[in-house]
Amino acid sequence: QVHLEESGGGLVQDGGSLTLSCAASGKFYTIAVMGWYRQAPGKQRELVGSVNRAGSATYADSVKGRFTLSRDKAKNTVSLQMNSLKPEDTGVYFCNADGVLVTETTVNSYWGQGTQVTVSS
């Protein structure tokens, strides 16, 4: 019923750029927040950035000034433009949507399957 389609991952050199895109499909009443998390090898999943319906974005300190989120509420999509990439940005990136389906009354979290981002030195 709900599917988050991710694209844009790949291999990039240190200092390069990459853009991740995510589209959420499903009968949502509303999606409160969309964003991206990442998980590096041996580490816990962490928030990279998210944006709410008002357009307010939150970023991890480690990516501020380098990553930029953009959200299209009408299309239920979110993109993450990543610039000045560093090897420590390497990991599996997961799209996240926190929303309410038309058949539900509570907010649930929905996740993409993950897309690999590798930044080489």
mmCIF file of C-alpha atoms in Angstrom:
data_model
loop_
_atom_site.group_PDB
_atom_site.id
_atom_site.type_symbol
_atom_site.label_atom_id
_atom_site.label_comp_id
_atom_site.label_asym_id
_atom_site.label_seq_id
_atom_site.Cartn_x
_atom_site.Cartn_y
_atom_site.Cartn_z
ATOM 1 C CA GLN A 1 0.000 0.000 0.000
ATOM 2 C CA VAL A 2 2.813 2.380 0.867
ATOM 3 C CA HIS A 3 6.005 2.469 -1.113
ATOM 4 C CA LEU A 4 8.925 4.839 -0.958
ATOM 5 C CA GLU A 5 10.959 4.772 -4.136
ATOM 6 C CA GLU A 6 14.537 5.961 -3.799
ATOM 7 C CA SER A 7 17.016 6.850 -6.489
ATOM 8 C CA GLY A 8 20.261 8.680 -7.023
ATOM 9 C CA GLY A 9 22.746 6.740 -4.952
ATOM 10 C CA GLY A 10 26.127 5.825 -6.286
ATOM 11 C CA LEU A 11 29.852 6.316 -6.109
ATOM 12 C CA VAL A 12 31.389 9.756 -6.024
ATOM 13 C CA GLN A 13 34.810 11.206 -5.328
ATOM 14 C CA ASP A 14 35.666 13.208 -2.253
ATOM 15 C CA GLY A 15 34.324 16.713 -2.801
ATOM 16 C CA GLY A 16 31.791 15.636 -5.372
ATOM 17 C CA SER A 17 28.033 15.978 -5.473
ATOM 18 C CA LEU A 18 25.111 13.633 -5.572
ATOM 19 C CA THR A 19 21.357 14.050 -5.421
ATOM 20 C CA LEU A 20 18.997 11.560 -3.855
ATOM 21 C CA SER A 21 15.311 11.512 -4.698
ATOM 22 C CA CYS A 22 12.387 9.841 -3.017
ATOM 23 C CA ALA A 23 8.760 9.484 -3.990
ATOM 24 C CA ALA A 24 6.152 8.240 -1.547
ATOM 25 C CA SER A 25 3.143 6.474 -2.957
ATOM 26 C CA GLY A 26 0.020 5.597 -1.045
ATOM 27 C CA LYS A 27 -3.279 7.047 0.019
ATOM 28 C CA PHE A 28 -1.997 9.567 2.497
ATOM 29 C CA TYR A 29 -4.217 12.004 4.281
ATOM 30 C CA THR A 30 -1.078 13.934 5.033
ATOM 31 C CA ILE A 31 2.654 13.465 5.273
ATOM 32 C CA ALA A 32 3.899 15.541 8.160
ATOM 33 C CA VAL A 33 7.600 15.103 7.565
ATOM 34 C CA MET A 34 9.786 13.727 4.815
ATOM 35 C CA GLY A 35 13.492 13.307 4.980
ATOM 36 C CA TRP A 36 16.527 11.125 4.856
ATOM 37 C CA TYR A 37 18.419 8.994 7.316
ATOM 38 C CA ARG A 38 21.685 7.206 6.806
ATOM 39 C CA GLN A 39 23.530 4.317 8.339
ATOM 40 C CA ALA A 40 27.268 3.962 8.074
ATOM 41 C CA PRO A 41 28.955 0.597 8.580
ATOM 42 C CA GLY A 42 29.075 -0.244 12.256
ATOM 43 C CA LYS A 43 26.991 2.751 13.261
ATOM 44 C CA GLN A 44 23.386 3.412 14.142
ATOM 45 C CA ARG A 45 20.993 5.014 11.743
ATOM 46 C CA GLU A 46 21.006 8.774 12.063
ATOM 47 C CA LEU A 47 18.922 11.620 10.778
ATOM 48 C CA VAL A 48 20.507 13.439 7.866
ATOM 49 C CA GLY A 49 17.740 15.944 7.328
ATOM 50 C CA SER A 50 14.000 16.331 7.259
ATOM 51 C CA VAL A 51 11.472 18.929 6.255
ATOM 52 C CA ASN A 52 7.953 19.456 7.515
ATOM 53 C CA ARG A 53 4.885 20.720 5.698
ATOM 54 C CA ALA A 54 5.699 24.296 6.614
ATOM 55 C CA GLY A 55 9.014 23.965 4.846
ATOM 56 C CA SER A 56 11.143 24.006 7.968
ATOM 57 C CA ALA A 57 14.164 21.793 7.575
ATOM 58 C CA THR A 58 16.330 20.129 10.147
ATOM 59 C CA TYR A 59 19.826 18.925 9.355
ATOM 60 C CA ALA A 60 22.451 16.999 11.173
ATOM 61 C CA ASP A 61 25.287 19.252 12.243
ATOM 62 C CA SER A 62 27.681 17.234 10.140
ATOM 63 C CA VAL A 63 25.879 18.090 6.899
ATOM 64 C CA LYS A 64 24.758 21.665 7.489
ATOM 65 C CA GLY A 65 25.878 23.916 4.687
ATOM 66 C CA ARG A 66 26.570 20.979 2.391
ATOM 67 C CA PHE A 67 23.231 19.198 2.032
ATOM 68 C CA THR A 68 19.936 20.731 0.993
ATOM 69 C CA LEU A 69 16.464 19.235 1.133
ATOM 70 C CA SER A 70 13.640 20.095 -1.179
ATOM 71 C CA ARG A 71 10.101 18.830 -0.844
ATOM 72 C CA ASP A 72 7.130 18.850 -3.138
ATOM 73 C CA LYS A 73 4.095 18.251 -0.941
ATOM 74 C CA ALA A 74 1.736 17.836 -3.869
ATOM 75 C CA LYS A 75 3.863 15.086 -5.384
ATOM 76 C CA ASN A 76 4.939 13.547 -2.063
ATOM 77 C CA THR A 77 8.550 13.739 -3.070
ATOM 78 C CA VAL A 78 11.713 14.857 -1.379
ATOM 79 C CA SER A 79 15.198 15.335 -2.732
ATOM 80 C CA LEU A 80 18.514 15.636 -0.983
ATOM 81 C CA GLN A 81 21.209 17.563 -2.787
ATOM 82 C CA MET A 82 24.563 16.598 -1.374
ATOM 83 C CA ASN A 83 27.568 18.763 -2.116
ATOM 84 C CA SER A 84 31.165 18.680 -0.930
ATOM 85 C CA LEU A 85 30.797 15.036 -0.077
ATOM 86 C CA LYS A 86 33.255 13.461 2.297
ATOM 87 C CA PRO A 87 34.236 9.836 2.848
ATOM 88 C CA GLU A 88 32.449 9.963 6.196
ATOM 89 C CA ASP A 89 29.199 10.555 4.316
ATOM 90 C CA THR A 90 29.418 7.006 3.037
ATOM 91 C CA GLY A 91 26.520 4.806 4.032
ATOM 92 C CA VAL A 92 23.105 3.524 3.155
ATOM 93 C CA TYR A 93 20.619 6.341 2.862
ATOM 94 C CA PHE A 94 16.980 5.713 3.703
ATOM 95 C CA CYS A 95 14.067 7.873 2.723
ATOM 96 C CA ASN A 96 11.554 8.455 5.485
ATOM 97 C CA ALA A 97 8.004 9.711 5.500
ATOM 98 C CA ASP A 98 5.976 10.289 8.645
ATOM 99 C CA GLY A 99 2.365 10.460 7.659
ATOM 100 C CA VAL A 100 -1.236 9.486 8.168
ATOM 101 C CA LEU A 101 -3.031 7.271 5.704
ATOM 102 C CA VAL A 102 -6.633 8.009 4.837
ATOM 103 C CA THR A 103 -7.602 4.761 6.552
ATOM 104 C CA GLU A 104 -5.714 5.553 9.755
ATOM 105 C CA THR A 105 -5.880 8.093 12.553
ATOM 106 C CA THR A 106 -2.286 8.082 13.737
ATOM 107 C CA VAL A 107 1.065 8.990 12.311
ATOM 108 C CA ASN A 108 3.256 6.148 11.142
ATOM 109 C CA SER A 109 6.777 6.069 9.804
ATOM 110 C CA TYR A 110 7.430 4.658 6.372
ATOM 111 C CA TRP A 111 10.810 3.779 4.952
ATOM 112 C CA GLY A 112 12.495 3.165 1.677
ATOM 113 C CA GLN A 113 14.697 0.148 1.206
ATOM 114 C CA GLY A 114 17.873 2.207 1.204
ATOM 115 C CA THR A 115 20.285 3.384 -1.441
ATOM 116 C CA GLN A 116 24.050 3.174 -1.180
ATOM 117 C CA VAL A 117 26.183 6.297 -1.225
ATOM 118 C CA THR A 118 29.908 5.778 -1.374
ATOM 119 C CA VAL A 119 32.399 8.623 -1.248
ATOM 120 C CA SER A 120 35.928 7.630 -2.121
ATOM 121 C CA SER A 121 39.112 9.429 -1.170
#
